[in-house]
């Protein structure tokens, strides 16, 4: 029964569906389906550039799972005082710069964050924005890893 439910879930995946996806370095990421074919889906690892997007077979239980099965809903838990990472504005053709930030105001669907270093200042960012990542994804000199 559990296998049948998983197969139905995978078969029903459509563009825009939120999923957990495992990259080639064995790191789970909060992801979104950006393309769908009968036997596979293309996932975008949130917070990373499109060049890291990957095709994953719908039947691949080792790499594709329902949202928050393997990742934490850290965006939903953001509150005043919480830390995260925020990117600066991105110039076309360039990778974003990421800064450790602290939430200074909870605005419901958005948070006002302030970079710890002061380099970015205060910026309002939607909770679902690609400009937010969990702490340790890009900063601290050692990113958790790039999706592959």
Short mmCIF file of N, CA, C and O in Angstrom, two decimals:
data_model
loop_
_atom_site.label_atom_id
_atom_site.label_comp_id
_atom_site.label_asym_id
_atom_site.label_seq_id
_atom_site.Cartn_x
_atom_site.Cartn_y
_atom_site.Cartn_z
N UNK A 1 0.82 -1.20 0.00
CA UNK A 1 0.00 0.00 0.00
C UNK A 1 0.86 1.25 0.00
O UNK A 1 0.58 2.20 -0.72
N UNK A 2 1.94 1.26 0.81
CA UNK A 2 2.82 2.42 0.87
C UNK A 2 3.53 2.63 -0.47
O UNK A 2 3.67 3.76 -0.94
N UNK A 3 3.95 1.54 -1.11
CA UNK A 3 4.60 1.63 -2.41
C UNK A 3 3.63 2.16 -3.46
O UNK A 3 4.02 2.95 -4.33
N UNK A 4 2.36 1.73 -3.38
CA UNK A 4 1.36 2.22 -4.33
C UNK A 4 1.12 3.71 -4.14
O UNK A 4 0.98 4.45 -5.12
N UNK A 5 1.08 4.17 -2.91
CA UNK A 5 0.87 5.59 -2.63
C UNK A 5 2.04 6.41 -3.17
O UNK A 5 1.84 7.47 -3.76
N UNK A 6 3.26 5.91 -2.98
CA UNK A 6 4.46 6.61 -3.49
C UNK A 6 4.42 6.66 -5.01
O UNK A 6 4.71 7.68 -5.63
N UNK A 7 4.04 5.57 -5.66
CA UNK A 7 3.96 5.52 -7.12
C UNK A 7 2.91 6.50 -7.64
O UNK A 7 3.14 7.20 -8.64
N UNK A 8 1.77 6.58 -6.97
CA UNK A 8 0.73 7.54 -7.37
C UNK A 8 1.22 8.98 -7.22
O UNK A 8 1.02 9.82 -8.08
N UNK A 9 1.87 9.25 -6.08
CA UNK A 9 2.42 10.58 -5.85
C UNK A 9 3.38 10.97 -6.96
O UNK A 9 3.29 12.06 -7.54
N UNK A 10 4.31 10.08 -7.30
CA UNK A 10 5.30 10.35 -8.35
C UNK A 10 4.64 10.55 -9.71
O UNK A 10 5.02 11.43 -10.48
N UNK A 11 3.66 9.73 -10.01
CA UNK A 11 2.97 9.83 -11.31
C UNK A 11 2.21 11.14 -11.45
O UNK A 11 2.05 11.65 -12.57
N UNK A 12 1.75 11.71 -10.34
CA UNK A 12 0.95 12.93 -10.37
C UNK A 12 1.78 14.21 -10.29
O UNK A 12 1.21 15.31 -10.33
N UNK A 13 3.10 14.10 -10.18
CA UNK A 13 3.94 15.30 -10.09
C UNK A 13 3.78 16.16 -11.34
O UNK A 13 3.82 15.67 -12.46
N UNK A 14 3.61 17.45 -11.12
CA UNK A 14 3.45 18.43 -12.19
C UNK A 14 4.42 19.59 -11.96
O UNK A 14 4.94 19.77 -10.86
N UNK A 15 4.60 20.40 -12.99
CA UNK A 15 5.44 21.60 -12.87
C UNK A 15 4.89 22.45 -11.73
O UNK A 15 3.68 22.67 -11.62
N UNK A 16 5.79 22.89 -10.87
CA UNK A 16 5.42 23.71 -9.72
C UNK A 16 5.31 22.93 -8.43
O UNK A 16 5.26 23.52 -7.36
N UNK A 17 5.30 21.60 -8.51
CA UNK A 17 5.20 20.77 -7.29
C UNK A 17 6.46 20.92 -6.46
O UNK A 17 7.57 20.94 -6.98
N UNK A 18 6.29 21.03 -5.15
CA UNK A 18 7.42 21.08 -4.22
C UNK A 18 7.79 19.66 -3.84
O UNK A 18 6.92 18.84 -3.55
N UNK A 19 9.09 19.37 -3.87
CA UNK A 19 9.60 18.04 -3.56
C UNK A 19 10.91 18.17 -2.79
O UNK A 19 11.51 19.24 -2.74
N UNK A 20 11.35 17.08 -2.20
CA UNK A 20 12.71 16.97 -1.69
C UNK A 20 13.48 16.18 -2.74
O UNK A 20 12.99 15.17 -3.24
N UNK A 21 14.68 16.66 -3.09
CA UNK A 21 15.49 15.99 -4.10
C UNK A 21 16.92 15.84 -3.61
O UNK A 21 17.46 16.73 -2.96
N UNK A 22 17.50 14.71 -3.94
CA UNK A 22 18.87 14.38 -3.54
C UNK A 22 19.80 14.67 -4.71
O UNK A 22 19.57 14.19 -5.83
N UNK A 23 20.85 15.44 -4.46
CA UNK A 23 21.80 15.74 -5.53
C UNK A 23 22.84 14.62 -5.64
O UNK A 23 22.81 13.65 -4.88
N UNK A 24 23.76 14.77 -6.57
CA UNK A 24 24.76 13.72 -6.81
C UNK A 24 25.81 13.63 -5.70
O UNK A 24 26.57 12.67 -5.65
N UNK A 25 25.83 14.63 -4.81
CA UNK A 25 26.75 14.59 -3.67
C UNK A 25 26.04 14.09 -2.41
O UNK A 25 26.54 14.25 -1.31
N UNK A 26 24.85 13.55 -2.60
CA UNK A 26 24.06 12.95 -1.52
C UNK A 26 23.60 13.95 -0.47
O UNK A 26 23.59 13.66 0.72
N UNK A 27 23.18 15.14 -0.94
CA UNK A 27 22.63 16.16 -0.07
C UNK A 27 21.18 16.42 -0.50
O UNK A 27 20.90 16.57 -1.69
N UNK A 28 20.27 16.44 0.48
CA UNK A 28 18.86 16.69 0.20
C UNK A 28 18.59 18.17 0.16
O UNK A 28 19.11 18.92 1.01
N UNK A 29 17.78 18.60 -0.81
CA UNK A 29 17.42 20.01 -0.94
C UNK A 29 15.92 20.16 -1.14
O UNK A 29 15.28 19.34 -1.80
N UNK A 30 15.39 21.24 -0.58
CA UNK A 30 14.03 21.70 -0.86
C UNK A 30 14.04 22.08 -2.34
O UNK A 30 14.87 22.89 -2.77
N UNK A 31 13.17 21.49 -3.15
CA UNK A 31 13.23 21.66 -4.59
C UNK A 31 11.84 21.86 -5.17
O UNK A 31 10.83 21.64 -4.50
N UNK A 32 11.80 22.24 -6.44
CA UNK A 32 10.54 22.43 -7.15
C UNK A 32 10.66 21.80 -8.54
O UNK A 32 11.72 21.88 -9.16
N UNK A 33 9.59 21.16 -9.00
CA UNK A 33 9.58 20.56 -10.34
C UNK A 33 9.44 21.70 -11.35
O UNK A 33 8.50 22.49 -11.27
N UNK A 34 10.37 21.76 -12.31
CA UNK A 34 10.33 22.81 -13.33
C UNK A 34 10.01 22.27 -14.72
O UNK A 34 9.73 23.05 -15.63
N UNK A 35 10.04 20.97 -14.89
CA UNK A 35 9.65 20.33 -16.16
C UNK A 35 9.24 18.91 -15.83
O UNK A 35 9.75 18.30 -14.89
N UNK A 36 8.31 18.39 -16.62
CA UNK A 36 7.82 17.03 -16.36
C UNK A 36 7.64 16.27 -17.68
O UNK A 36 7.08 16.81 -18.63
N UNK A 37 8.14 15.06 -17.69
CA UNK A 37 7.95 14.13 -18.79
C UNK A 37 7.32 12.88 -18.21
O UNK A 37 7.27 12.71 -16.99
N UNK A 38 6.83 11.98 -19.04
CA UNK A 38 6.14 10.79 -18.50
C UNK A 38 6.94 9.98 -17.49
O UNK A 38 6.39 9.53 -16.49
N UNK A 39 8.26 9.84 -17.70
CA UNK A 39 9.05 8.98 -16.81
C UNK A 39 10.01 9.72 -15.89
O UNK A 39 10.66 9.11 -15.05
N UNK A 40 10.09 11.04 -16.04
CA UNK A 40 11.05 11.80 -15.22
C UNK A 40 10.58 13.23 -15.04
O UNK A 40 9.72 13.73 -15.77
N UNK A 41 11.19 13.89 -14.03
CA UNK A 41 10.93 15.31 -13.77
C UNK A 41 12.27 16.03 -13.65
O UNK A 41 13.27 15.45 -13.25
N UNK A 42 12.24 17.30 -14.01
CA UNK A 42 13.43 18.15 -13.82
C UNK A 42 13.17 18.97 -12.57
O UNK A 42 12.15 19.64 -12.46
N UNK A 43 14.11 18.90 -11.62
CA UNK A 43 13.95 19.64 -10.37
C UNK A 43 14.95 20.79 -10.30
O UNK A 43 16.06 20.71 -10.82
N UNK A 44 14.48 21.86 -9.67
CA UNK A 44 15.32 23.02 -9.38
C UNK A 44 15.58 23.00 -7.88
O UNK A 44 14.65 22.98 -7.08
N UNK A 45 16.85 22.98 -7.50
CA UNK A 45 17.25 23.01 -6.10
C UNK A 45 17.16 24.46 -5.65
O UNK A 45 17.95 25.30 -6.07
N UNK A 46 16.19 24.77 -4.80
CA UNK A 46 15.91 26.15 -4.40
C UNK A 46 17.12 26.79 -3.74
O UNK A 46 17.78 26.19 -2.90
N UNK A 47 17.40 28.03 -4.17
CA UNK A 47 18.55 28.76 -3.64
C UNK A 47 19.81 28.57 -4.47
O UNK A 47 20.84 29.16 -4.18
N UNK A 48 19.73 27.77 -5.52
CA UNK A 48 20.87 27.51 -6.39
C UNK A 48 20.51 27.95 -7.81
O UNK A 48 19.34 27.98 -8.18
N UNK A 49 21.51 28.23 -8.62
CA UNK A 49 21.25 28.66 -9.99
C UNK A 49 20.71 27.49 -10.82
O UNK A 49 20.86 26.32 -10.44
N UNK A 50 20.09 27.82 -11.93
CA UNK A 50 19.48 26.81 -12.80
C UNK A 50 20.49 25.80 -13.34
O UNK A 50 20.11 24.69 -13.70
N UNK A 51 21.76 26.15 -13.37
CA UNK A 51 22.75 25.21 -13.91
C UNK A 51 22.85 23.93 -13.08
O UNK A 51 23.37 22.93 -13.54
N UNK A 52 22.34 23.95 -11.85
CA UNK A 52 22.37 22.77 -11.00
C UNK A 52 21.09 21.93 -11.12
O UNK A 52 20.99 20.87 -10.51
N UNK A 53 20.10 22.41 -11.88
CA UNK A 53 18.85 21.65 -12.06
C UNK A 53 19.18 20.25 -12.58
O UNK A 53 20.18 20.06 -13.29
N UNK A 54 18.34 19.28 -12.24
CA UNK A 54 18.63 17.89 -12.62
C UNK A 54 17.37 17.14 -12.99
O UNK A 54 16.30 17.38 -12.42
N UNK A 55 17.51 16.22 -13.94
CA UNK A 55 16.44 15.29 -14.28
C UNK A 55 16.51 14.11 -13.32
O UNK A 55 17.60 13.57 -13.09
N UNK A 56 15.38 13.72 -12.77
CA UNK A 56 15.31 12.56 -11.87
C UNK A 56 14.13 11.70 -12.31
O UNK A 56 13.03 12.22 -12.55
N UNK A 57 14.36 10.41 -12.38
CA UNK A 57 13.28 9.48 -12.75
C UNK A 57 12.19 9.54 -11.68
O UNK A 57 12.48 9.57 -10.48
N UNK A 58 10.95 9.53 -12.13
CA UNK A 58 9.82 9.55 -11.19
C UNK A 58 9.89 8.37 -10.23
O UNK A 58 9.50 8.48 -9.07
N UNK A 59 10.38 7.25 -10.70
CA UNK A 59 10.42 6.03 -9.88
C UNK A 59 11.62 5.99 -8.93
O UNK A 59 11.73 5.07 -8.12
N UNK A 60 12.50 6.97 -9.00
CA UNK A 60 13.73 6.97 -8.19
C UNK A 60 13.43 7.38 -6.76
O UNK A 60 13.50 8.55 -6.38
N UNK A 61 13.12 6.41 -5.92
CA UNK A 61 12.78 6.66 -4.51
C UNK A 61 13.99 7.10 -3.70
O UNK A 61 13.84 7.64 -2.61
N UNK A 62 15.18 6.84 -4.21
CA UNK A 62 16.38 7.22 -3.49
C UNK A 62 16.72 8.70 -3.67
O UNK A 62 17.50 9.25 -2.91
N UNK A 63 16.12 9.36 -4.69
CA UNK A 63 16.47 10.76 -4.96
C UNK A 63 15.29 11.72 -4.97
O UNK A 63 15.49 12.93 -5.00
N UNK A 64 14.06 11.21 -4.96
CA UNK A 64 12.89 12.06 -5.09
C UNK A 64 11.84 11.67 -4.07
O UNK A 64 11.38 10.52 -4.06
N UNK A 65 11.49 12.62 -3.20
CA UNK A 65 10.53 12.34 -2.13
C UNK A 65 9.57 13.52 -1.97
O UNK A 65 9.87 14.63 -2.38
N UNK A 66 8.43 13.28 -1.32
CA UNK A 66 7.51 14.39 -1.05
C UNK A 66 8.19 15.47 -0.20
O UNK A 66 9.11 15.20 0.58
N UNK A 67 7.74 16.70 -0.38
CA UNK A 67 8.30 17.84 0.32
C UNK A 67 8.34 17.63 1.83
O UNK A 67 7.38 17.14 2.42
N UNK A 68 9.46 17.99 2.42
CA UNK A 68 9.72 17.92 3.87
C UNK A 68 9.78 16.50 4.40
O UNK A 68 9.66 16.28 5.60
N UNK A 69 9.99 15.52 3.52
CA UNK A 69 10.25 14.16 3.96
C UNK A 69 11.69 14.03 4.42
O UNK A 69 11.98 13.38 5.41
N UNK A 70 12.59 14.67 3.68
CA UNK A 70 14.03 14.61 3.98
C UNK A 70 14.64 15.97 4.34
O UNK A 70 15.78 16.04 4.75
N UNK A 71 13.86 17.05 4.14
CA UNK A 71 14.34 18.39 4.49
C UNK A 71 13.44 18.98 5.55
O UNK A 71 12.34 18.49 5.79
N UNK A 72 13.91 20.04 6.15
CA UNK A 72 13.16 20.72 7.21
C UNK A 72 12.40 21.91 6.63
O UNK A 72 12.91 22.59 5.73
N UNK A 73 11.23 22.20 7.14
CA UNK A 73 10.46 23.38 6.73
C UNK A 73 10.98 24.60 7.47
O UNK A 73 10.28 25.26 8.22
N UNK A 74 12.25 24.91 7.27
CA UNK A 74 12.89 26.01 7.99
C UNK A 74 12.28 27.36 7.64
O UNK A 74 12.25 28.25 8.47
N UNK A 75 11.78 27.52 6.40
CA UNK A 75 11.17 28.80 6.01
C UNK A 75 9.93 29.09 6.87
O UNK A 75 9.69 30.22 7.26
N UNK A 76 9.16 28.05 7.12
CA UNK A 76 7.96 28.20 7.92
C UNK A 76 8.26 28.51 9.38
O UNK A 76 7.42 29.03 10.11
N UNK A 77 9.47 28.20 9.81
CA UNK A 77 9.87 28.41 11.20
C UNK A 77 10.62 29.72 11.42
O UNK A 77 11.00 30.01 12.55
N UNK A 78 10.85 30.49 10.35
CA UNK A 78 11.58 31.75 10.53
C UNK A 78 10.81 32.68 11.46
O UNK A 78 9.60 32.88 11.30
N UNK A 79 11.50 33.23 12.44
CA UNK A 79 10.90 34.16 13.39
C UNK A 79 11.96 35.18 13.78
O UNK A 79 13.15 35.01 13.44
N UNK A 80 11.57 36.21 14.46
CA UNK A 80 12.52 37.25 14.89
C UNK A 80 13.66 36.59 15.68
O UNK A 80 13.42 35.79 16.58
N UNK A 81 14.89 36.92 15.29
CA UNK A 81 16.07 36.36 15.93
C UNK A 81 16.65 35.15 15.21
O UNK A 81 17.80 34.79 15.43
N UNK A 82 15.87 34.50 14.35
CA UNK A 82 16.36 33.33 13.61
C UNK A 82 17.42 33.75 12.60
O UNK A 82 17.41 34.87 12.09
N UNK A 83 18.36 32.85 12.33
CA UNK A 83 19.39 33.14 11.34
C UNK A 83 19.12 32.35 10.06
O UNK A 83 18.52 31.28 10.08
N UNK A 84 19.57 32.92 8.96
CA UNK A 84 19.42 32.30 7.64
C UNK A 84 20.48 32.92 6.75
O UNK A 84 21.37 33.62 7.22
N UNK A 85 20.39 32.64 5.47
CA UNK A 85 21.27 33.27 4.49
C UNK A 85 20.40 34.03 3.51
O UNK A 85 19.30 33.59 3.17
N UNK A 86 20.88 35.18 3.06
CA UNK A 86 20.16 35.98 2.07
C UNK A 86 21.16 36.40 1.00
O UNK A 86 22.33 36.67 1.29
N UNK A 87 20.70 36.41 -0.25
CA UNK A 87 21.58 36.83 -1.34
C UNK A 87 21.35 38.29 -1.65
O UNK A 87 20.25 38.82 -1.47
N UNK A 88 22.41 38.92 -2.14
CA UNK A 88 22.29 40.28 -2.62
C UNK A 88 21.65 40.26 -4.01
O UNK A 88 21.34 39.19 -4.55
N UNK A 89 21.44 41.43 -4.57
CA UNK A 89 20.90 41.51 -5.93
C UNK A 89 21.89 40.83 -6.87
O UNK A 89 23.10 40.94 -6.69
N UNK A 90 21.35 40.15 -7.87
CA UNK A 90 22.19 39.37 -8.77
C UNK A 90 22.26 40.06 -10.13
O UNK A 90 21.24 40.33 -10.75
N UNK A 91 23.48 40.34 -10.58
CA UNK A 91 23.68 40.91 -11.91
C UNK A 91 23.53 39.79 -12.94
O UNK A 91 23.88 38.64 -12.67
N UNK A 92 22.99 40.10 -14.12
CA UNK A 92 22.82 39.07 -15.15
C UNK A 92 24.14 38.35 -15.45
O UNK A 92 25.19 38.99 -15.58
N UNK A 93 24.08 37.02 -15.50
CA UNK A 93 25.26 36.22 -15.80
C UNK A 93 26.22 36.04 -14.65
O UNK A 93 27.29 35.46 -14.81
N UNK A 94 25.85 36.50 -13.46
CA UNK A 94 26.74 36.37 -12.30
C UNK A 94 26.08 35.53 -11.23
O UNK A 94 24.87 35.47 -11.13
N UNK A 95 26.89 34.91 -10.41
CA UNK A 95 26.40 34.15 -9.27
C UNK A 95 26.10 35.14 -8.13
O UNK A 95 26.80 36.14 -7.98
N UNK A 96 25.08 34.86 -7.33
CA UNK A 96 24.77 35.77 -6.22
C UNK A 96 25.81 35.69 -5.11
O UNK A 96 26.50 34.68 -4.96
N UNK A 97 25.93 36.77 -4.35
CA UNK A 97 26.74 36.77 -3.12
C UNK A 97 25.78 36.50 -1.98
O UNK A 97 24.70 37.08 -1.91
N UNK A 98 26.18 35.62 -1.09
CA UNK A 98 25.33 35.23 0.04
C UNK A 98 25.88 35.79 1.33
O UNK A 98 27.11 35.84 1.53
N UNK A 99 24.96 36.17 2.23
CA UNK A 99 25.33 36.76 3.51
C UNK A 99 24.54 36.08 4.62
O UNK A 99 23.36 35.77 4.46
N UNK A 100 25.21 35.85 5.74
CA UNK A 100 24.49 35.38 6.92
C UNK A 100 23.62 36.53 7.40
O UNK A 100 24.06 37.69 7.45
N UNK A 101 22.37 36.22 7.75
CA UNK A 101 21.43 37.26 8.15
C UNK A 101 20.61 36.81 9.35
O UNK A 101 20.49 35.62 9.63
N UNK A 102 20.02 37.80 10.01
CA UNK A 102 19.15 37.56 11.16
C UNK A 102 17.80 38.19 10.87
O UNK A 102 17.73 39.30 10.34
N UNK A 103 16.74 37.49 11.20
CA UNK A 103 15.40 38.03 11.02
C UNK A 103 15.16 39.09 12.09
O UNK A 103 15.33 38.82 13.27
N UNK A 104 14.77 40.30 11.64
CA UNK A 104 14.51 41.39 12.59
C UNK A 104 13.03 41.72 12.67
O UNK A 104 12.59 42.41 13.59
N UNK A 105 12.25 41.24 11.67
CA UNK A 105 10.81 41.48 11.70
C UNK A 105 10.11 40.39 10.90
O UNK A 105 10.54 40.03 9.81
N UNK A 106 9.03 39.85 11.47
CA UNK A 106 8.20 38.84 10.79
C UNK A 106 7.00 39.56 10.19
O UNK A 106 6.22 40.18 10.90
N UNK A 107 6.88 39.49 8.87
CA UNK A 107 5.79 40.17 8.17
C UNK A 107 4.79 39.17 7.57
O UNK A 107 4.13 39.47 6.58
N UNK A 108 4.71 38.00 8.14
CA UNK A 108 3.80 36.99 7.63
C UNK A 108 4.39 36.24 6.45
O UNK A 108 5.17 35.32 6.64
N UNK A 109 4.05 36.66 5.24
CA UNK A 109 4.58 36.00 4.04
C UNK A 109 6.00 36.44 3.70
O UNK A 109 6.61 35.92 2.77
N UNK A 110 6.51 37.40 4.43
CA UNK A 110 7.87 37.91 4.21
C UNK A 110 8.55 38.13 5.55
O UNK A 110 7.89 38.16 6.59
N UNK A 111 9.86 38.27 5.50
CA UNK A 111 10.64 38.61 6.68
C UNK A 111 11.57 39.76 6.34
O UNK A 111 12.02 39.89 5.20
N UNK A 112 11.82 40.61 7.33
CA UNK A 112 12.83 41.65 7.18
C UNK A 112 14.09 41.09 7.81
O UNK A 112 14.08 40.70 8.98
N UNK A 113 15.14 40.98 7.01
CA UNK A 113 16.40 40.42 7.51
C UNK A 113 17.49 41.47 7.43
O UNK A 113 17.43 42.40 6.63
N UNK A 114 18.48 41.29 8.28
CA UNK A 114 19.63 42.19 8.31
C UNK A 114 20.88 41.33 8.27
O UNK A 114 21.01 40.38 9.04
N UNK A 115 21.80 41.66 7.36
CA UNK A 115 23.02 40.85 7.27
C UNK A 115 23.83 41.04 8.54
O UNK A 115 23.93 42.14 9.08
N UNK A 116 24.40 39.96 9.03
CA UNK A 116 25.18 39.98 10.27
C UNK A 116 26.41 40.86 10.08
O UNK A 116 26.80 41.60 10.97
N UNK A 117 27.02 40.80 8.89
CA UNK A 117 28.23 41.58 8.60
C UNK A 117 27.93 43.05 8.38
O UNK A 117 28.83 43.88 8.43
N UNK A 118 26.66 43.37 8.08
CA UNK A 118 26.31 44.74 7.78
C UNK A 118 26.50 45.12 6.32
O UNK A 118 26.12 46.20 5.90
N UNK A 119 27.08 44.23 5.53
CA UNK A 119 27.35 44.52 4.12
C UNK A 119 26.09 44.69 3.29
O UNK A 119 26.09 45.38 2.29
N UNK A 120 25.02 44.04 3.68
CA UNK A 120 23.80 44.08 2.88
C UNK A 120 22.76 45.00 3.48
O UNK A 120 21.90 45.51 2.78
N UNK A 121 22.83 45.26 4.77
CA UNK A 121 21.82 46.09 5.42
C UNK A 121 20.53 45.31 5.60
O UNK A 121 20.52 44.08 5.59
N UNK A 122 19.41 46.01 5.75
CA UNK A 122 18.11 45.38 5.96
C UNK A 122 17.40 45.23 4.62
O UNK A 122 17.41 46.15 3.81
N UNK A 123 16.75 44.08 4.44
CA UNK A 123 16.02 43.82 3.20
C UNK A 123 14.82 42.94 3.50
O UNK A 123 14.91 42.01 4.30
N UNK A 124 13.69 43.27 2.90
CA UNK A 124 12.49 42.44 3.04
C UNK A 124 12.52 41.37 1.95
O UNK A 124 12.76 41.67 0.78
N UNK A 125 12.30 40.12 2.36
CA UNK A 125 12.37 38.99 1.43
C UNK A 125 11.18 38.08 1.69
O UNK A 125 10.89 37.74 2.85
N UNK A 126 10.50 37.67 0.64
CA UNK A 126 9.40 36.72 0.78
C UNK A 126 9.90 35.39 1.31
O UNK A 126 11.00 34.95 0.96
N UNK A 127 9.12 34.75 2.17
CA UNK A 127 9.53 33.47 2.74
C UNK A 127 9.84 32.42 1.67
O UNK A 127 10.70 31.57 1.86
N UNK A 128 9.15 32.48 0.55
CA UNK A 128 9.38 31.51 -0.52
C UNK A 128 10.42 31.92 -1.53
O UNK A 128 10.65 31.23 -2.52
N UNK A 129 11.08 33.04 -1.29
CA UNK A 129 12.04 33.59 -2.24
C UNK A 129 13.28 32.72 -2.41
O UNK A 129 13.77 32.11 -1.46
N UNK A 130 13.80 32.73 -3.63
CA UNK A 130 15.07 32.06 -3.93
C UNK A 130 16.23 32.78 -3.25
O UNK A 130 17.33 32.23 -3.19
N UNK A 131 15.99 33.99 -2.76
CA UNK A 131 17.05 34.76 -2.11
C UNK A 131 17.30 34.32 -0.68
O UNK A 131 18.23 34.81 -0.04
N UNK A 132 16.50 33.40 -0.15
CA UNK A 132 16.68 32.87 1.21
C UNK A 132 17.17 31.44 1.16
O UNK A 132 16.67 30.64 0.36
N UNK A 133 18.12 31.11 2.00
CA UNK A 133 18.57 29.72 2.17
C UNK A 133 18.80 29.47 3.66
O UNK A 133 19.02 30.40 4.43
N UNK A 134 18.77 28.21 4.02
CA UNK A 134 19.04 27.87 5.41
C UNK A 134 20.52 28.13 5.71
O UNK A 134 21.38 28.04 4.82
N UNK A 135 20.80 28.45 6.96
CA UNK A 135 22.15 28.77 7.38
C UNK A 135 23.09 27.60 7.10
O UNK A 135 22.78 26.45 7.41
N UNK A 136 24.24 27.89 6.49
CA UNK A 136 25.22 26.87 6.18
C UNK A 136 25.16 26.38 4.74
O UNK A 136 26.00 25.59 4.32
N UNK A 137 24.17 26.83 3.97
CA UNK A 137 24.07 26.39 2.58
C UNK A 137 25.18 27.01 1.73
O UNK A 137 25.82 26.31 0.95
N UNK A 138 25.40 28.31 1.86
CA UNK A 138 26.40 29.01 1.05
C UNK A 138 27.48 29.69 1.89
O UNK A 138 28.59 29.87 1.42
N UNK A 139 27.16 30.11 3.09
CA UNK A 139 28.06 30.93 3.91
C UNK A 139 28.98 30.10 4.79
O UNK A 139 28.98 28.88 4.74
N UNK A 140 29.71 30.79 5.63
CA UNK A 140 30.64 30.21 6.61
C UNK A 140 31.85 29.57 5.95
O UNK A 140 32.47 28.70 6.52
N UNK A 141 32.15 29.98 4.72
CA UNK A 141 33.34 29.49 4.05
C UNK A 141 33.22 28.08 3.53
O UNK A 141 33.95 27.66 2.67
N UNK A 142 32.28 27.30 4.07
CA UNK A 142 32.11 25.90 3.65
C UNK A 142 30.65 25.66 3.31
O UNK A 142 29.87 25.31 4.18
N UNK A 143 30.26 25.86 2.05
CA UNK A 143 28.89 25.54 1.69
C UNK A 143 28.59 24.06 1.96
O UNK A 143 29.50 23.24 1.94
N UNK A 144 27.33 23.76 2.22
CA UNK A 144 26.94 22.37 2.44
C UNK A 144 27.17 21.55 1.19
O UNK A 144 27.20 20.35 1.23
N UNK A 145 27.32 22.20 0.08
CA UNK A 145 27.54 21.49 -1.18
C UNK A 145 26.63 22.03 -2.25
O UNK A 145 25.58 22.55 -1.97
N UNK A 146 27.10 21.95 -3.45
CA UNK A 146 26.28 22.39 -4.58
C UNK A 146 25.55 21.19 -5.14
O UNK A 146 26.12 20.11 -5.24
N UNK A 147 24.30 21.39 -5.51
CA UNK A 147 23.57 20.26 -6.13
C UNK A 147 24.29 19.80 -7.39
O UNK A 147 24.81 20.61 -8.13
N UNK A 148 24.33 18.52 -7.60
CA UNK A 148 24.96 17.96 -8.81
C UNK A 148 24.07 16.89 -9.38
O UNK A 148 23.38 16.24 -8.73
#
